[in-house]
């Protein structure tokens, strides 16, 4: 599948870097920025941006479970709202100097929304929830069966890739 950037659609991204020199930081951002269809914003909060990139994948699993259980858009919206708040709390506890604004950048809110609506973790978690409901095992937990099911879903849906996060 071709993504939005390759198709020339309007996209944005966050470049998290800090070389200690504003001119070098800006020149680095400009390398990636394509004003017509790929807007790149630069922030100095490298740790916050990287943590957002990992933590959103955990929340996307929850979004997939919500979709698989047909719990609706309001439930999913609540998950995203609370998930973003929890991402910020986690980062402030475990990473020094994380900036609140990072979570409103593309690497925070925008990436969280995109991943929770179309990412591989969301898609696989939706299938997992549906299969667990179909086979009537949703009330029981067998770790070996869960691992087998996740492996099958990854093999069937991701063409050799793995879930993220």
Short mmCIF file of N, CA and C in Angstrom, two decimals:
data_model
loop_
_atom_site.label_atom_id
_atom_site.label_comp_id
_atom_site.label_asym_id
_atom_site.label_seq_id
_atom_site.Cartn_x
_atom_site.Cartn_y
_atom_site.Cartn_z
N UNK A 1 0.83 -1.18 0.00
CA UNK A 1 0.00 0.00 0.00
C UNK A 1 0.88 1.24 0.00
N UNK A 2 0.46 2.20 -0.78
CA UNK A 2 1.19 3.46 -0.87
C UNK A 2 0.59 4.42 0.14
N UNK A 3 1.45 5.05 0.93
CA UNK A 3 1.01 6.00 1.94
C UNK A 3 0.74 7.38 1.36
N UNK A 4 0.20 8.23 2.20
CA UNK A 4 -0.18 9.58 1.80
C UNK A 4 0.97 10.40 1.28
N UNK A 5 2.15 10.28 1.86
CA UNK A 5 3.31 11.06 1.41
C UNK A 5 3.66 10.68 -0.03
N UNK A 6 3.75 9.38 -0.30
CA UNK A 6 4.11 8.90 -1.64
C UNK A 6 3.07 9.29 -2.68
N UNK A 7 1.82 9.45 -2.25
CA UNK A 7 0.75 9.82 -3.17
C UNK A 7 0.64 11.34 -3.34
N UNK A 8 1.49 12.09 -2.66
CA UNK A 8 1.47 13.54 -2.80
C UNK A 8 0.36 14.22 -2.02
N UNK A 9 -0.23 13.52 -1.08
CA UNK A 9 -1.28 14.12 -0.24
C UNK A 9 -0.65 14.98 0.85
N UNK A 10 -1.41 15.93 1.33
CA UNK A 10 -0.92 16.79 2.40
C UNK A 10 -0.66 15.95 3.65
N UNK A 11 0.55 16.02 4.15
CA UNK A 11 0.95 15.30 5.35
C UNK A 11 1.83 16.22 6.19
N UNK A 12 2.02 15.82 7.43
CA UNK A 12 2.94 16.57 8.28
C UNK A 12 3.69 15.60 9.16
N UNK A 13 4.82 16.09 9.66
CA UNK A 13 5.66 15.26 10.50
C UNK A 13 6.39 16.15 11.50
N UNK A 14 6.90 15.52 12.54
CA UNK A 14 7.71 16.22 13.53
C UNK A 14 9.12 15.69 13.47
N UNK A 15 10.07 16.59 13.33
CA UNK A 15 11.48 16.25 13.40
C UNK A 15 11.96 16.67 14.78
N UNK A 16 12.33 15.72 15.59
CA UNK A 16 12.83 16.02 16.93
C UNK A 16 14.35 15.93 16.90
N UNK A 17 14.99 17.09 17.02
CA UNK A 17 16.44 17.13 17.03
C UNK A 17 16.89 18.42 17.71
N UNK A 18 18.08 18.37 18.25
CA UNK A 18 18.66 19.58 18.82
C UNK A 18 20.17 19.45 18.74
N UNK A 19 20.74 20.10 17.73
CA UNK A 19 22.17 20.05 17.52
C UNK A 19 22.91 21.17 18.25
N UNK A 20 22.17 21.93 19.07
CA UNK A 20 22.79 23.00 19.82
C UNK A 20 23.07 24.24 18.99
N UNK A 21 22.54 24.27 17.77
CA UNK A 21 22.77 25.39 16.87
C UNK A 21 21.49 25.61 16.07
N UNK A 22 20.84 26.75 16.26
CA UNK A 22 19.56 27.01 15.60
C UNK A 22 19.65 26.95 14.08
N UNK A 23 20.76 27.41 13.52
CA UNK A 23 20.91 27.39 12.06
C UNK A 23 21.00 25.95 11.54
N UNK A 24 21.75 25.12 12.22
CA UNK A 24 21.87 23.70 11.82
C UNK A 24 20.53 23.00 12.01
N UNK A 25 19.84 23.28 13.11
CA UNK A 25 18.51 22.69 13.33
C UNK A 25 17.56 23.04 12.19
N UNK A 26 17.55 24.30 11.79
CA UNK A 26 16.64 24.74 10.73
C UNK A 26 17.04 24.15 9.38
N UNK A 27 18.31 24.11 9.08
CA UNK A 27 18.76 23.51 7.81
C UNK A 27 18.39 22.03 7.76
N UNK A 28 18.50 21.35 8.89
CA UNK A 28 18.13 19.94 8.95
C UNK A 28 16.64 19.78 8.68
N UNK A 29 15.81 20.62 9.28
CA UNK A 29 14.36 20.55 9.05
C UNK A 29 14.04 20.79 7.58
N UNK A 30 14.72 21.73 6.97
CA UNK A 30 14.45 22.08 5.57
C UNK A 30 14.76 20.95 4.61
N UNK A 31 15.67 20.08 4.97
CA UNK A 31 16.00 18.92 4.13
C UNK A 31 14.74 18.08 3.88
N UNK A 32 13.89 17.96 4.89
CA UNK A 32 12.72 17.09 4.81
C UNK A 32 11.44 17.83 4.43
N UNK A 33 11.40 19.12 4.65
CA UNK A 33 10.19 19.90 4.43
C UNK A 33 9.91 20.09 2.94
N UNK A 34 8.70 19.81 2.54
CA UNK A 34 8.24 20.02 1.16
C UNK A 34 6.93 20.79 1.29
N UNK A 35 7.00 22.09 1.16
CA UNK A 35 5.88 22.98 1.51
C UNK A 35 4.54 22.61 0.88
N UNK A 36 4.55 22.07 -0.32
CA UNK A 36 3.28 21.78 -0.99
C UNK A 36 2.52 20.62 -0.36
N UNK A 37 3.24 19.58 0.09
CA UNK A 37 2.48 18.43 0.59
C UNK A 37 3.10 17.72 1.80
N UNK A 38 4.23 18.19 2.30
CA UNK A 38 4.83 17.52 3.45
C UNK A 38 5.45 18.55 4.38
N UNK A 39 4.68 18.97 5.35
CA UNK A 39 5.11 20.00 6.30
C UNK A 39 5.86 19.33 7.45
N UNK A 40 7.06 19.81 7.71
CA UNK A 40 7.88 19.28 8.79
C UNK A 40 8.10 20.38 9.82
N UNK A 41 7.71 20.11 11.06
CA UNK A 41 7.96 21.01 12.18
C UNK A 41 9.09 20.41 13.00
N UNK A 42 9.96 21.28 13.54
CA UNK A 42 11.07 20.79 14.36
C UNK A 42 10.83 21.15 15.81
N UNK A 43 11.08 20.18 16.68
CA UNK A 43 11.05 20.42 18.11
C UNK A 43 12.36 19.90 18.71
N UNK A 44 12.70 20.38 19.87
CA UNK A 44 13.92 19.93 20.52
C UNK A 44 13.71 18.78 21.49
N UNK A 45 12.46 18.41 21.71
CA UNK A 45 12.12 17.37 22.69
C UNK A 45 12.24 15.98 22.08
N UNK A 46 13.47 15.51 21.97
CA UNK A 46 13.73 14.21 21.33
C UNK A 46 13.12 13.08 22.14
N UNK A 47 13.32 13.09 23.45
CA UNK A 47 12.80 12.00 24.29
C UNK A 47 11.28 11.93 24.22
N UNK A 48 10.61 13.08 24.30
CA UNK A 48 9.15 13.11 24.25
C UNK A 48 8.62 12.59 22.92
N UNK A 49 9.24 12.99 21.82
CA UNK A 49 8.80 12.55 20.50
C UNK A 49 9.00 11.04 20.33
N UNK A 50 10.14 10.53 20.78
CA UNK A 50 10.40 9.10 20.65
C UNK A 50 9.44 8.28 21.51
N UNK A 51 9.17 8.76 22.72
CA UNK A 51 8.24 8.04 23.60
C UNK A 51 6.83 8.05 23.01
N UNK A 52 6.42 9.17 22.44
CA UNK A 52 5.10 9.22 21.79
C UNK A 52 5.01 8.16 20.69
N UNK A 53 6.09 8.01 19.93
CA UNK A 53 6.10 7.05 18.84
C UNK A 53 5.93 5.62 19.31
N UNK A 54 6.37 5.31 20.51
CA UNK A 54 6.21 3.96 21.05
C UNK A 54 4.88 3.80 21.77
N UNK A 55 4.53 4.77 22.60
CA UNK A 55 3.34 4.63 23.46
C UNK A 55 2.04 4.62 22.66
N UNK A 56 2.00 5.33 21.55
CA UNK A 56 0.78 5.35 20.74
C UNK A 56 0.39 3.96 20.27
N UNK A 57 1.37 3.08 20.11
CA UNK A 57 1.08 1.72 19.65
C UNK A 57 0.33 0.89 20.69
N UNK A 58 0.59 1.17 21.96
CA UNK A 58 -0.14 0.49 23.03
C UNK A 58 -1.60 0.95 23.04
N UNK A 59 -1.80 2.24 22.88
CA UNK A 59 -3.16 2.78 22.86
C UNK A 59 -3.90 2.29 21.62
N UNK A 60 -3.19 2.12 20.52
CA UNK A 60 -3.82 1.61 19.30
C UNK A 60 -4.36 0.19 19.49
N UNK A 61 -3.70 -0.61 20.33
CA UNK A 61 -4.25 -1.94 20.64
C UNK A 61 -5.62 -1.77 21.29
N UNK A 62 -5.72 -0.85 22.23
CA UNK A 62 -7.01 -0.58 22.88
C UNK A 62 -8.06 -0.13 21.88
N UNK A 63 -7.65 0.71 20.93
CA UNK A 63 -8.59 1.19 19.90
C UNK A 63 -9.09 0.02 19.05
N UNK A 64 -8.20 -0.91 18.75
CA UNK A 64 -8.61 -2.09 17.99
C UNK A 64 -9.56 -2.98 18.77
N UNK A 65 -9.30 -3.14 20.06
CA UNK A 65 -10.22 -3.92 20.89
C UNK A 65 -11.60 -3.26 20.90
N UNK A 66 -11.63 -1.95 21.03
CA UNK A 66 -12.90 -1.21 21.03
C UNK A 66 -13.63 -1.43 19.72
N UNK A 67 -12.91 -1.35 18.61
CA UNK A 67 -13.54 -1.57 17.30
C UNK A 67 -14.03 -3.01 17.16
N UNK A 68 -13.22 -3.96 17.61
CA UNK A 68 -13.60 -5.37 17.50
C UNK A 68 -14.81 -5.72 18.34
N UNK A 69 -14.95 -5.03 19.47
CA UNK A 69 -16.10 -5.27 20.36
C UNK A 69 -17.29 -4.39 20.02
N UNK A 70 -17.13 -3.54 19.00
CA UNK A 70 -18.19 -2.63 18.52
C UNK A 70 -18.70 -1.73 19.65
N UNK A 71 -17.75 -1.12 20.36
CA UNK A 71 -18.13 -0.25 21.48
C UNK A 71 -18.38 1.19 21.06
N UNK A 72 -18.09 1.53 19.82
CA UNK A 72 -18.50 2.82 19.28
C UNK A 72 -17.46 3.93 19.33
N UNK A 73 -17.80 4.98 18.60
CA UNK A 73 -16.91 6.12 18.44
C UNK A 73 -16.67 6.91 19.71
N UNK A 74 -17.68 7.05 20.55
CA UNK A 74 -17.49 7.80 21.79
C UNK A 74 -16.51 7.10 22.72
N UNK A 75 -16.59 5.78 22.77
CA UNK A 75 -15.65 5.01 23.61
C UNK A 75 -14.24 5.16 23.07
N UNK A 76 -14.10 5.09 21.76
CA UNK A 76 -12.78 5.24 21.15
C UNK A 76 -12.24 6.65 21.38
N UNK A 77 -13.08 7.66 21.26
CA UNK A 77 -12.64 9.03 21.51
C UNK A 77 -12.16 9.19 22.95
N UNK A 78 -12.87 8.59 23.88
CA UNK A 78 -12.46 8.65 25.29
C UNK A 78 -11.10 7.98 25.48
N UNK A 79 -10.90 6.85 24.82
CA UNK A 79 -9.61 6.16 24.91
C UNK A 79 -8.49 7.06 24.40
N UNK A 80 -8.69 7.71 23.27
CA UNK A 80 -7.67 8.57 22.71
C UNK A 80 -7.38 9.76 23.63
N UNK A 81 -8.42 10.36 24.19
CA UNK A 81 -8.24 11.51 25.08
C UNK A 81 -7.46 11.10 26.33
N UNK A 82 -7.91 10.04 26.98
CA UNK A 82 -7.24 9.58 28.20
C UNK A 82 -5.85 9.02 27.85
N UNK A 83 -5.74 8.34 26.73
CA UNK A 83 -4.45 7.79 26.31
C UNK A 83 -3.41 8.88 26.10
N UNK A 84 -3.80 9.97 25.49
CA UNK A 84 -2.86 11.08 25.29
C UNK A 84 -2.43 11.68 26.62
N UNK A 85 -3.37 11.83 27.53
CA UNK A 85 -3.03 12.33 28.87
C UNK A 85 -2.08 11.38 29.59
N UNK A 86 -2.31 10.09 29.46
CA UNK A 86 -1.44 9.10 30.11
C UNK A 86 -0.05 9.07 29.46
N UNK A 87 0.00 9.25 28.15
CA UNK A 87 1.30 9.34 27.49
C UNK A 87 2.11 10.50 28.08
N UNK A 88 1.45 11.64 28.24
CA UNK A 88 2.13 12.82 28.78
C UNK A 88 2.59 12.56 30.22
N UNK A 89 1.72 11.97 31.03
CA UNK A 89 2.10 11.66 32.42
C UNK A 89 3.30 10.72 32.47
N UNK A 90 3.26 9.67 31.68
CA UNK A 90 4.35 8.69 31.64
C UNK A 90 5.66 9.38 31.27
N UNK A 91 5.62 10.18 30.22
CA UNK A 91 6.84 10.83 29.75
C UNK A 91 7.41 11.80 30.79
N UNK A 92 6.55 12.51 31.46
CA UNK A 92 7.03 13.46 32.47
C UNK A 92 7.64 12.75 33.68
N UNK A 93 7.15 11.56 33.97
CA UNK A 93 7.71 10.77 35.08
C UNK A 93 9.05 10.17 34.70
N UNK A 94 9.16 9.62 33.50
CA UNK A 94 10.33 8.82 33.15
C UNK A 94 11.39 9.53 32.31
N UNK A 95 11.08 10.72 31.77
CA UNK A 95 12.04 11.43 30.93
C UNK A 95 12.16 12.87 31.38
N UNK A 96 13.37 13.28 31.65
CA UNK A 96 13.63 14.65 32.10
C UNK A 96 13.49 15.62 30.93
N UNK A 97 12.84 16.75 31.18
CA UNK A 97 12.76 17.82 30.20
C UNK A 97 11.71 17.65 29.12
N UNK A 98 10.82 16.68 29.25
CA UNK A 98 9.76 16.52 28.25
C UNK A 98 8.85 17.74 28.29
N UNK A 99 8.54 18.25 27.10
CA UNK A 99 7.74 19.47 26.99
C UNK A 99 6.27 19.14 26.72
N UNK A 100 5.37 19.84 27.38
CA UNK A 100 3.93 19.60 27.21
C UNK A 100 3.49 19.78 25.76
N UNK A 101 4.08 20.73 25.06
CA UNK A 101 3.69 21.01 23.68
C UNK A 101 3.96 19.86 22.72
N UNK A 102 4.88 19.00 23.08
CA UNK A 102 5.21 17.85 22.22
C UNK A 102 3.96 17.02 21.92
N UNK A 103 3.06 16.91 22.88
CA UNK A 103 1.90 16.03 22.73
C UNK A 103 0.84 16.62 21.79
N UNK A 104 0.97 17.90 21.46
CA UNK A 104 0.07 18.54 20.50
C UNK A 104 0.67 18.58 19.10
N UNK A 105 1.90 18.11 18.96
CA UNK A 105 2.57 18.07 17.66
C UNK A 105 2.14 16.82 16.89
N UNK A 106 2.59 16.73 15.66
CA UNK A 106 2.28 15.56 14.83
C UNK A 106 2.74 14.27 15.48
N UNK A 107 3.88 14.33 16.17
CA UNK A 107 4.40 13.12 16.80
C UNK A 107 3.56 12.69 18.00
N UNK A 108 2.71 13.55 18.48
CA UNK A 108 1.84 13.24 19.62
C UNK A 108 0.43 12.95 19.16
N UNK A 109 -0.42 13.98 19.22
CA UNK A 109 -1.84 13.80 18.93
C UNK A 109 -2.11 13.26 17.52
N UNK A 110 -1.48 13.85 16.52
CA UNK A 110 -1.79 13.44 15.15
C UNK A 110 -1.40 11.98 14.88
N UNK A 111 -0.23 11.59 15.34
CA UNK A 111 0.22 10.21 15.15
C UNK A 111 -0.65 9.24 15.94
N UNK A 112 -1.06 9.65 17.13
CA UNK A 112 -1.97 8.81 17.94
C UNK A 112 -3.29 8.58 17.20
N UNK A 113 -3.87 9.63 16.67
CA UNK A 113 -5.14 9.51 15.94
C UNK A 113 -4.97 8.62 14.72
N UNK A 114 -3.94 8.88 13.92
CA UNK A 114 -3.71 8.10 12.71
C UNK A 114 -3.53 6.62 13.03
N UNK A 115 -2.74 6.33 14.03
CA UNK A 115 -2.46 4.94 14.40
C UNK A 115 -3.70 4.25 14.96
N UNK A 116 -4.52 4.98 15.71
CA UNK A 116 -5.71 4.38 16.32
C UNK A 116 -6.86 4.22 15.34
N UNK A 117 -6.73 4.77 14.14
CA UNK A 117 -7.75 4.58 13.12
C UNK A 117 -7.28 3.69 11.98
N UNK A 118 -5.98 3.61 11.72
CA UNK A 118 -5.55 2.83 10.58
C UNK A 118 -4.28 2.05 10.76
N UNK A 119 -3.65 2.11 11.91
CA UNK A 119 -2.37 1.44 12.12
C UNK A 119 -2.50 -0.07 12.25
N UNK A 120 -1.37 -0.74 12.08
CA UNK A 120 -1.37 -2.20 12.12
C UNK A 120 -1.76 -2.74 13.49
N UNK A 121 -1.37 -2.07 14.56
CA UNK A 121 -1.75 -2.55 15.89
C UNK A 121 -3.27 -2.51 16.06
N UNK A 122 -3.90 -1.43 15.61
CA UNK A 122 -5.35 -1.31 15.71
C UNK A 122 -6.03 -2.40 14.89
N UNK A 123 -5.58 -2.59 13.68
CA UNK A 123 -6.20 -3.59 12.80
C UNK A 123 -6.08 -4.99 13.39
N UNK A 124 -4.91 -5.34 13.87
CA UNK A 124 -4.70 -6.68 14.44
C UNK A 124 -5.50 -6.87 15.73
N UNK A 125 -5.55 -5.84 16.56
CA UNK A 125 -6.32 -5.96 17.81
C UNK A 125 -7.81 -6.10 17.52
N UNK A 126 -8.29 -5.45 16.49
CA UNK A 126 -9.71 -5.59 16.11
C UNK A 126 -10.00 -7.04 15.73
N UNK A 127 -9.14 -7.63 14.93
CA UNK A 127 -9.32 -9.03 14.52
C UNK A 127 -9.23 -9.94 15.74
N UNK A 128 -8.26 -9.69 16.62
CA UNK A 128 -8.11 -10.49 17.83
C UNK A 128 -9.41 -10.48 18.64
N UNK A 129 -9.98 -9.31 18.88
CA UNK A 129 -11.21 -9.21 19.67
C UNK A 129 -12.36 -9.94 18.99
N UNK A 130 -12.48 -9.79 17.69
CA UNK A 130 -13.56 -10.47 16.96
C UNK A 130 -13.42 -11.99 17.04
N UNK A 131 -12.20 -12.48 16.87
CA UNK A 131 -11.99 -13.92 16.93
C UNK A 131 -12.26 -14.47 18.32
N UNK A 132 -11.85 -13.74 19.34
CA UNK A 132 -12.11 -14.18 20.71
C UNK A 132 -13.61 -14.22 20.99
N UNK A 133 -14.35 -13.27 20.44
CA UNK A 133 -15.81 -13.30 20.62
C UNK A 133 -16.43 -14.46 19.86
N UNK A 134 -15.96 -14.71 18.64
CA UNK A 134 -16.51 -15.78 17.82
C UNK A 134 -16.33 -17.15 18.44
N UNK A 135 -15.16 -17.39 19.02
CA UNK A 135 -14.92 -18.73 19.56
C UNK A 135 -15.38 -18.89 21.01
N UNK A 136 -16.00 -17.83 21.54
CA UNK A 136 -16.57 -17.91 22.88
C UNK A 136 -15.55 -17.92 24.00
N UNK A 137 -14.30 -17.55 23.68
CA UNK A 137 -13.26 -17.60 24.70
C UNK A 137 -12.98 -16.24 25.34
N UNK A 138 -13.86 -15.29 25.10
CA UNK A 138 -13.58 -13.94 25.59
C UNK A 138 -13.62 -13.82 27.11
N UNK A 139 -14.22 -14.80 27.79
CA UNK A 139 -14.29 -14.75 29.25
C UNK A 139 -13.15 -15.50 29.93
N UNK A 140 -12.34 -16.20 29.15
CA UNK A 140 -11.24 -16.96 29.72
C UNK A 140 -9.91 -16.43 29.18
N UNK A 141 -8.85 -16.74 29.89
CA UNK A 141 -7.53 -16.28 29.47
C UNK A 141 -6.56 -17.44 29.53
N UNK A 142 -6.12 -17.89 28.40
CA UNK A 142 -5.09 -18.92 28.29
C UNK A 142 -3.92 -18.27 27.55
N UNK A 143 -2.82 -17.98 28.25
CA UNK A 143 -1.69 -17.28 27.63
C UNK A 143 -1.16 -17.95 26.37
N UNK A 144 -1.10 -19.27 26.37
CA UNK A 144 -0.60 -19.97 25.19
C UNK A 144 -1.54 -19.78 24.00
N UNK A 145 -2.85 -19.85 24.25
CA UNK A 145 -3.81 -19.64 23.17
C UNK A 145 -3.75 -18.21 22.66
N UNK A 146 -3.61 -17.24 23.56
CA UNK A 146 -3.50 -15.83 23.15
C UNK A 146 -2.25 -15.62 22.30
N UNK A 147 -1.12 -16.19 22.71
CA UNK A 147 0.11 -16.06 21.93
C UNK A 147 -0.04 -16.69 20.55
N UNK A 148 -0.67 -17.86 20.49
CA UNK A 148 -0.89 -18.52 19.20
C UNK A 148 -1.76 -17.65 18.30
N UNK A 149 -2.82 -17.09 18.86
CA UNK A 149 -3.73 -16.26 18.08
C UNK A 149 -3.04 -14.99 17.58
N UNK A 150 -2.25 -14.34 18.45
CA UNK A 150 -1.52 -13.13 18.01
C UNK A 150 -0.55 -13.49 16.89
N UNK A 151 0.15 -14.60 17.02
CA UNK A 151 1.10 -15.01 15.97
C UNK A 151 0.39 -15.28 14.66
N UNK A 152 -0.75 -15.93 14.72
CA UNK A 152 -1.53 -16.21 13.51
C UNK A 152 -1.99 -14.91 12.85
N UNK A 153 -2.48 -13.98 13.66
CA UNK A 153 -2.94 -12.70 13.12
C UNK A 153 -1.79 -11.95 12.45
N UNK A 154 -0.64 -11.91 13.13
CA UNK A 154 0.54 -11.25 12.53
C UNK A 154 0.91 -11.90 11.21
N UNK A 155 0.97 -13.23 11.18
CA UNK A 155 1.33 -13.94 9.95
C UNK A 155 0.33 -13.69 8.83
N UNK A 156 -0.96 -13.70 9.16
CA UNK A 156 -2.01 -13.54 8.16
C UNK A 156 -2.12 -12.11 7.64
N UNK A 157 -1.89 -11.14 8.51
CA UNK A 157 -2.19 -9.74 8.14
C UNK A 157 -0.98 -8.88 7.83
N UNK A 158 0.19 -9.22 8.35
CA UNK A 158 1.30 -8.26 8.29
C UNK A 158 2.44 -8.67 7.36
N UNK A 159 2.28 -9.74 6.63
CA UNK A 159 3.29 -10.12 5.63
C UNK A 159 4.72 -10.09 6.19
N UNK A 160 4.91 -10.72 7.32
CA UNK A 160 6.25 -10.81 7.91
C UNK A 160 6.59 -9.72 8.90
N UNK A 161 5.79 -8.65 8.94
CA UNK A 161 6.03 -7.60 9.94
C UNK A 161 5.45 -8.05 11.28
N UNK A 162 5.80 -7.33 12.31
CA UNK A 162 5.31 -7.61 13.65
C UNK A 162 4.53 -6.41 14.16
N UNK A 163 3.76 -6.64 15.21
CA UNK A 163 3.09 -5.53 15.89
C UNK A 163 4.16 -4.59 16.42
N UNK A 164 3.78 -3.34 16.62
CA UNK A 164 4.74 -2.33 17.09
C UNK A 164 4.50 -1.99 18.53
N UNK A 165 5.56 -1.52 19.21
CA UNK A 165 5.41 -1.00 20.56
C UNK A 165 5.78 -1.98 21.63
#
